[in-house]
């Protein structure tokens, strides 16, 4: 512990701007000591921050939340509990890999889910299936995969990976990456030469990617820095061009470059986005205030969260858990048939599998910025506590995440997920009829259930919603906010830029360029429509000329084709060559003969324009198409590969799909990529208004009729009457 304190003190006195509170238990400490609430647990919430929890392993924000130490699993898919992680840690540190003289670190420690067939056969009340953990550890330059049987308290399988990639970065890795530059005299001299005191420097650890031999055989992090003087938003004050390349295993700076000599550091003025900073500006014009708005629930929540992870609402039931890499995982999603009362399967498992964020600046200090945030940092590890009344409404239910640190110690991500009902005044269905005999006016309010998480991956904030509707539709929505990753420049106005000069972005403020970039989020959707055996049907809409004699010249015909293999199911969306994409159960048919199904309904999206041979695109080839369908394989979970960091792209969704397996009437997985092209503008400075995009999973011939006809309308007396306060 003394060495940890020494490092913290060194970082603080060096003025590196990284105040690291790391109270790591020693690797050989007694796990029972971890039950003491005085221990802090490290957690990485973004590229730039290594934070401590609030000083306790328990959360008391929601009085209904149980003590995490007392939680036991109730469902085969429940995540590892606090106690189970401690047990796995104990097993690991009795294993030869962790008992050797080399230092081994835990990069991932999660539930090794039982076989899908076993989970489908399991019934509530039956004994739990065997509990096992899957661990990715790193030691002496090699990635180790270990399977731990919790019942037997032993490692039952141990493999050394041959993959080109490395595991996710741990908080220890980030600690090394951020501390090494400040221990390097040349780095400190370079920063001082740019007119910045080391005490005012804030740095971020960025993945090096893979571009050839330079990155081979060593884990590299590229550290770049900003000035935080006079602002809480240092991202808008880049010290342009300084890059320290850190070998995090050798614990040293292996290269230092400065390609930004002469580029001024942008001013701090108008960069602070906090409310207190805005209220200090007395010269700003008054705006008509918007009074607070709240959806009230006088009878309380309509949904139930049973045993911590099973959610029941209206006609929906599903299992929900947090995950260090994916963020949240929705499993065993089932909807109740309003005619028969049968609880019918829709999706076995759905989650965000990978993100790809490439920047479009080819210069030396920027070319490598092409991030795979889930596989490199852990999307769930980057989750930040949700803000009641602002991130989530008053009656939200909050769920914590329980994860493992680099030494196997469990820690709590508080308020990581919220669940709430939403009514925004939308209409679920309506019709009005006025005839000589009868007047009809029927309408139903649209109330939905939302599962939300937000992750701050460095400068960017992602808000991910899984929204369930009573008509059987699942709406997956992603919002982007936070700060641009900007580039310093000598230009203050656009008219100073030569016509033939490419800024690779937009001048959004004096000396600040918002660099063009993309965001791609690939979701893995293991659809089980009424059973695991499904087919993928492409419904192609084609124009057809009408026969002679018709008053019409053309119509649109829907041609249905069952897709037989994985290669045929590689779909690129085309506005003027439209199709619908159905996942159907050919063995389950409606009373009129249509197969039960769900369709993927794309929303506004974007496609990658990068050259397929561009190194970042090779690693992220899962974005080559918007839709893929693969045959189920439990090992194919992560679109960018299991070991993503500095990988070569040999273990991705694109590679799996090329196997061209049969997918007709098989257990299949749908992959959907949601994309954004971001050409920055001045309104994105100093913080971006949220932009959103989404897609739907919509029932198609799944129900015999509109499934929400029996939903009652609201009437006077259902809701409280709120009186408006008199205004002057």
Phi, psi and omega in degrees: 000328182298321180294326177294315178299321181297318179295317178301316181294320179298315180296319182294313182290333180288347180072025184289355180076004179246095180272103190257113176262089182248103177255062181290130167294147178297152185300333181256022182285161180285120181304334181296334179295338184289349179285346179287126183292352180286346180282137173265150177241132181286147174209140181260119180251356176190177180297330189255347188240139168239108188245163171259160172287181185288006176101013178213155176267002178247153176240134182239021180296317179251117186296341180276351182287137183278157174298123186297334181290339184263356184288137174234152180287146178238344185228147181302336182262001177302138179294164177301135179278172178304313182292323180294322177297320176299320181293318178298318179300317179297319178295317182299316186278003168257358180275152183300329181298323182264349178268351181286174182289337180284154179270122178250144180234149179267121181256341178202135178214102187222170174296131168272099188298144177297167176303142183302317181299324179291321179295320181294330180277338184292141178238146179303137181098341177282160176302145179295148172293157181308135181265127180225155178242147174247126186236135170249119180240160181229130182207130176049046174081006181234147178266130182246134177251124182231140175246127184245125175272116183288327179292321181268350180052052179204158174282119183262349180202139181216122179232150172257123185288143174258007182294152177287339185270172178243164179289175175305149174293141174263170177296331174294319177300317181293324178300314179296313183300322184277338182270328187299317180302323183285347173269000182258115183302323181295321178299314181296321177294322180295318179295316179297324179294338178271004175085022182239132174285139177306331180292347180251017184259135174237130185241159178231139177268120186244137178299142181281343185072199177219121182229005178144208189295331183303323183270357186288139169075009178207146179271117185245142173233135177259121184257125175234158194227165183221163174260127178257014180295126174066023178204151172269358183240074183292343180301335180274005181233064182290142168270086195296134169096344180275123179226122174255121179266119184249127169274107189284343176273321176283345179057057177201158173279120182261347178200141177225125180231153175222101179257018184240018180301129180094348178273120182289155174278127182304152181291155178280344184302132175067017179266341184281122185263358184287152186299321181299325180290329181286324183288345178283344182275090185287341183280350181292142180292149177289141178243149178297119186291149174256118182290150179303141181238137180216141171270117182267147178232086186299336178259009178086188181294149175265347182261161180233138172247106183266135174052031172086339189219346182263117185256131177234128180207129179049240180260014182253145167221136177203163177259137184229132176214158177270156182214137184297328184263314185274337186098278175230149177233126176258122183232159176049047179285120183226147180234141184274131179289126186285347178266311185266341185080002181289138175271112191251140182285138175244309186216131178283319184199132178221137179195165175283114187272321180198156174238147176226123183230090179266137175263150191253045177238115186273004184288167189303322184274359186229339190303328186279355185280088179212094195264146170244084196296324182288315184280340182262323182245330188092105183297321178290325177293337179272000179295142178244152180302133181285145186266110179303141180077345179242309172281325185219147183285178191303318188266021181291150173256134184250144181234135178270161170251142176243114184233175181247137176279182186295340177258013179085000180288130176286147175214166187251128168265100186288145174048045184285327183229143171235149178235131181205160174267144183233134169224112183251020181085008180281162183255130178282315168197157180200160169195142175236137183227128179234111178228177181291339184264317189210143174254128180236133174217101183240136177208153177228137177286146177266107174251132183232166176247129184244133169249121188231143167219158177225136179236131174261096180266081184070237183287334186264144172245130177247130175248118183246124179244135164250113185246126182253131178251154182290343178275009176095355182280141172246123182252115179257120187232141178235131175245142179244130176214198181095208185250148169295151167268108192252164182242134176285148180211159176278350183278140175249339180222154182295326183290355175273349184272130178295148184299327183267009180263134180258120177278348185060027180173204184238136172286107186262344177198173179301125177067019184230121176251126170273112187282138177298139179203171179237160171229130174230131180235116183257123181258137174260121186234099178276088184282130174234078183283101181068351176179164179295328184282107181231168174233154178253123184243127175262118180257099186272127178267119184233144175281137180229134178288142180279155180290159179304142179099344179280146176286346178265155176261333184203157173221175175249132179246143177259114179255117183264135178222125176283123181280130189267325186227168185296320181297323178295337184266014173275109192246129169248125185288140180224124184297321184260016173218066193280154174214161165253154185232109187251139167253115187237158172254103184294346182266354181240116184234151178287176182292344176258001171104001179280141178289141177296135183201171170229148177239148176272120182250102181294149171252199175299127185214184181217154179243147180292133178256003182288153175297131180303337180269358176296129185311316178297325181287329176299317180289336185242036183296349176295347177267005178294334178230157176276331181229135171230154171226125179236159174286140184302131172213118187298338180278347182263079183254322191251116188301331179264007180100156181297314180251101192265326188298120182057027177289163180263353180092020182271357182225068183231170177306320181297324178290316180299318183296330181292348176291340172057048180287156177293137180232004180280123180056045179233173172283112188238158179236131176260136177242128180234131179252121176263129187233153176225129163267129181241104171262101188300154177221172185297332179293346177278358182254136358272352176219146189273132166299145184295132171248148188226152169211165187198174170212167184238151162248109191241133178297139177223106185063020177284319178260159179285337181199182174308118188280359184240030176294329184272004176290123183286148174283163173282146175226163177304136182103340177290328185237151178290153177263116180264127182268137180287132177288132181299136180248153180269000000 
